[in-house]
């Protein structure tokens, strides 16, 4: 529910909002770490490709993964489509090289400087405050954990969640799952 409210609140005509929309949706549906979000480039090591079926993010090696990994993000037919959000941002920004997610000046001009991991937290806090949600309960990691939790609550098979999140261990994957409704998921309901 928070993701839908957050995305619905963004102005589709504003470059900063288009950037934030793409950043949030890619971060969520790709179960990305904030370091992976800011490392995405149009050229270089962490590139991506957009196809008719979705986007393929080529994530460069990080401290969490010592090898380059591809993450497929399928298109969706709703307002939460991360690929459509990415395409809208690319068209509006006109960028063709360098960092994908960049700073935007107060006047709305796109800067050459890419975002850093602290910027992701700041963006999320601003956007959450704008919809009346207390940002202290969220962090950039909430995008990744939120995807894993939502997938678990939708009864997606664990191995598919693990493939998207790129967790090597099922135990670590399970530690990400947050109880959405303690009453709905209570074992007492099944007795």
Short mmCIF file of N, CA and C in Angstrom, two decimals, residues 76-142:
data_model
loop_
_atom_site.label_atom_id
_atom_site.label_comp_id
_atom_site.label_asym_id
_atom_site.label_seq_id
_atom_site.Cartn_x
_atom_site.Cartn_y
_atom_site.Cartn_z
N UNK A 76 5.27 -4.53 -16.44
CA UNK A 76 3.97 -4.73 -15.80
C UNK A 76 2.95 -3.91 -16.58
N UNK A 77 1.68 -4.24 -16.38
CA UNK A 77 0.63 -3.53 -17.11
C UNK A 77 -0.10 -2.52 -16.22
N UNK A 78 0.59 -2.04 -15.19
CA UNK A 78 -0.05 -1.07 -14.29
C UNK A 78 0.86 0.13 -14.05
N UNK A 79 0.44 1.02 -13.17
CA UNK A 79 1.22 2.23 -12.87
C UNK A 79 2.51 1.94 -12.12
N UNK A 80 2.70 0.70 -11.71
CA UNK A 80 3.91 0.33 -10.98
C UNK A 80 4.95 -0.31 -11.90
N UNK A 81 4.84 -0.11 -13.20
CA UNK A 81 5.80 -0.71 -14.12
C UNK A 81 7.14 0.01 -14.04
N UNK A 82 8.17 -0.67 -13.54
CA UNK A 82 9.48 -0.03 -13.41
C UNK A 82 10.12 0.27 -14.76
N UNK A 83 9.81 -0.55 -15.76
CA UNK A 83 10.42 -0.36 -17.08
C UNK A 83 9.83 0.87 -17.76
N UNK A 84 8.51 1.03 -17.67
CA UNK A 84 7.87 2.23 -18.23
C UNK A 84 8.37 3.48 -17.50
N UNK A 85 8.54 3.38 -16.19
CA UNK A 85 9.06 4.52 -15.41
C UNK A 85 10.48 4.87 -15.86
N UNK A 86 11.29 3.86 -16.09
CA UNK A 86 12.66 4.07 -16.57
C UNK A 86 12.65 4.73 -17.94
N UNK A 87 11.80 4.26 -18.83
CA UNK A 87 11.73 4.84 -20.18
C UNK A 87 11.28 6.29 -20.14
N UNK A 88 10.28 6.61 -19.31
CA UNK A 88 9.83 8.01 -19.19
C UNK A 88 10.95 8.90 -18.68
N UNK A 89 11.69 8.42 -17.70
CA UNK A 89 12.81 9.20 -17.15
C UNK A 89 13.90 9.39 -18.19
N UNK A 90 14.24 8.36 -18.92
CA UNK A 90 15.29 8.47 -19.95
C UNK A 90 14.91 9.47 -21.03
N UNK A 91 13.66 9.43 -21.46
CA UNK A 91 13.20 10.36 -22.50
C UNK A 91 13.24 11.80 -21.98
N UNK A 92 12.70 12.01 -20.78
CA UNK A 92 12.65 13.37 -20.22
C UNK A 92 14.03 13.92 -19.91
N UNK A 93 14.94 13.06 -19.45
CA UNK A 93 16.27 13.53 -19.05
C UNK A 93 17.19 13.74 -20.24
N UNK A 94 17.00 12.94 -21.28
CA UNK A 94 17.87 13.04 -22.46
C UNK A 94 19.27 12.50 -22.24
N UNK A 95 19.52 11.83 -21.13
CA UNK A 95 20.87 11.33 -20.88
C UNK A 95 21.17 10.12 -21.76
N UNK A 96 22.41 10.05 -22.21
CA UNK A 96 22.84 8.94 -23.07
C UNK A 96 24.12 8.28 -22.57
N UNK A 97 24.81 8.92 -21.65
CA UNK A 97 26.04 8.34 -21.09
C UNK A 97 26.12 8.69 -19.60
N UNK A 98 26.98 7.98 -18.90
CA UNK A 98 27.23 8.29 -17.50
C UNK A 98 26.20 7.70 -16.55
N UNK A 99 26.15 8.25 -15.34
CA UNK A 99 25.26 7.71 -14.31
C UNK A 99 23.80 7.81 -14.73
N UNK A 100 23.03 6.79 -14.39
CA UNK A 100 21.60 6.80 -14.70
C UNK A 100 20.87 7.78 -13.78
N UNK A 101 21.06 7.62 -12.49
CA UNK A 101 20.35 8.47 -11.53
C UNK A 101 21.26 9.61 -11.09
N UNK A 102 20.82 10.83 -11.41
CA UNK A 102 21.64 12.02 -11.18
C UNK A 102 20.92 13.04 -10.32
N UNK A 103 21.70 13.92 -9.79
CA UNK A 103 21.15 15.03 -9.01
C UNK A 103 20.37 15.96 -9.93
N UNK A 104 19.34 16.58 -9.38
CA UNK A 104 18.54 17.57 -10.10
C UNK A 104 18.62 18.86 -9.30
N UNK A 105 18.94 19.96 -9.97
CA UNK A 105 19.08 21.25 -9.27
C UNK A 105 17.72 21.73 -8.78
N UNK A 106 17.73 22.74 -7.90
CA UNK A 106 16.48 23.30 -7.38
C UNK A 106 15.61 23.85 -8.50
N UNK A 107 16.25 24.30 -9.58
CA UNK A 107 15.49 24.84 -10.70
C UNK A 107 14.99 23.74 -11.63
N UNK A 108 15.32 22.47 -11.32
CA UNK A 108 14.82 21.36 -12.12
C UNK A 108 15.75 20.91 -13.23
N UNK A 109 16.98 21.41 -13.23
CA UNK A 109 17.95 21.04 -14.27
C UNK A 109 18.73 19.80 -13.83
N UNK A 110 18.86 18.86 -14.75
CA UNK A 110 19.61 17.63 -14.47
C UNK A 110 21.09 17.94 -14.44
N UNK A 111 21.78 17.48 -13.41
CA UNK A 111 23.22 17.70 -13.27
C UNK A 111 23.98 16.48 -13.77
N UNK A 112 25.27 16.63 -14.01
CA UNK A 112 26.09 15.51 -14.47
C UNK A 112 26.43 14.54 -13.35
N UNK A 113 26.38 15.04 -12.13
CA UNK A 113 26.79 14.26 -10.96
C UNK A 113 25.75 13.19 -10.62
N UNK A 114 26.23 11.96 -10.48
CA UNK A 114 25.35 10.86 -10.08
C UNK A 114 25.00 10.95 -8.61
N UNK A 115 23.90 10.31 -8.24
CA UNK A 115 23.50 10.26 -6.84
C UNK A 115 24.45 9.36 -6.06
N UNK A 116 24.52 9.58 -4.75
CA UNK A 116 25.27 8.66 -3.89
C UNK A 116 24.26 7.94 -2.99
N UNK A 117 24.74 7.01 -2.19
CA UNK A 117 23.82 6.20 -1.38
C UNK A 117 23.06 7.05 -0.35
N UNK A 118 23.65 8.12 0.12
CA UNK A 118 22.96 9.01 1.06
C UNK A 118 21.80 9.71 0.37
N UNK A 119 21.95 10.01 -0.90
CA UNK A 119 20.88 10.67 -1.66
C UNK A 119 19.63 9.80 -1.72
N UNK A 120 19.82 8.49 -1.81
CA UNK A 120 18.67 7.58 -1.88
C UNK A 120 17.84 7.71 -0.60
N UNK A 121 18.49 7.73 0.53
CA UNK A 121 17.78 7.89 1.82
C UNK A 121 17.03 9.23 1.84
N UNK A 122 17.69 10.30 1.41
CA UNK A 122 17.08 11.62 1.41
C UNK A 122 15.84 11.65 0.51
N UNK A 123 15.95 11.08 -0.67
CA UNK A 123 14.82 11.04 -1.61
C UNK A 123 13.65 10.29 -0.99
N UNK A 124 13.91 9.13 -0.42
CA UNK A 124 12.83 8.35 0.21
C UNK A 124 12.18 9.12 1.35
N UNK A 125 12.99 9.74 2.20
CA UNK A 125 12.44 10.51 3.32
C UNK A 125 11.53 11.63 2.83
N UNK A 126 11.98 12.38 1.84
CA UNK A 126 11.18 13.48 1.29
C UNK A 126 9.86 12.97 0.73
N UNK A 127 9.93 11.91 -0.03
CA UNK A 127 8.73 11.37 -0.68
C UNK A 127 7.75 10.77 0.33
N UNK A 128 8.27 10.14 1.36
CA UNK A 128 7.40 9.57 2.39
C UNK A 128 6.72 10.67 3.20
N UNK A 129 7.48 11.70 3.57
CA UNK A 129 6.89 12.83 4.29
C UNK A 129 5.77 13.48 3.48
N UNK A 130 5.96 13.56 2.17
CA UNK A 130 4.97 14.19 1.30
C UNK A 130 3.63 13.45 1.29
N UNK A 131 3.65 12.16 1.61
CA UNK A 131 2.38 11.41 1.66
C UNK A 131 1.95 11.13 3.10
N UNK A 132 2.62 11.78 4.05
CA UNK A 132 2.23 11.66 5.45
C UNK A 132 2.67 10.38 6.14
N UNK A 133 3.74 9.77 5.64
CA UNK A 133 4.27 8.55 6.25
C UNK A 133 5.54 8.89 7.01
N UNK A 134 5.65 8.40 8.22
CA UNK A 134 6.83 8.65 9.05
C UNK A 134 8.05 7.96 8.43
N UNK A 135 9.02 8.73 7.95
CA UNK A 135 10.16 8.13 7.24
C UNK A 135 11.13 7.36 8.13
N UNK A 136 11.06 7.56 9.44
CA UNK A 136 12.02 6.86 10.32
C UNK A 136 11.82 5.35 10.30
N UNK A 137 10.66 4.90 9.82
CA UNK A 137 10.39 3.46 9.75
C UNK A 137 10.90 2.85 8.45
N UNK A 138 11.45 3.68 7.57
CA UNK A 138 11.90 3.22 6.26
C UNK A 138 13.35 3.61 6.02
N UNK A 139 13.98 2.89 5.12
CA UNK A 139 15.34 3.21 4.69
C UNK A 139 15.45 2.74 3.24
N UNK A 140 16.53 3.05 2.56
CA UNK A 140 16.69 2.53 1.20
C UNK A 140 16.59 1.00 1.16
N UNK A 141 17.00 0.37 2.24
CA UNK A 141 16.92 -1.09 2.33
C UNK A 141 15.47 -1.58 2.32
N UNK A 142 14.52 -0.69 2.65
CA UNK A 142 13.11 -1.05 2.66
C UNK A 142 12.61 -1.42 1.27
#
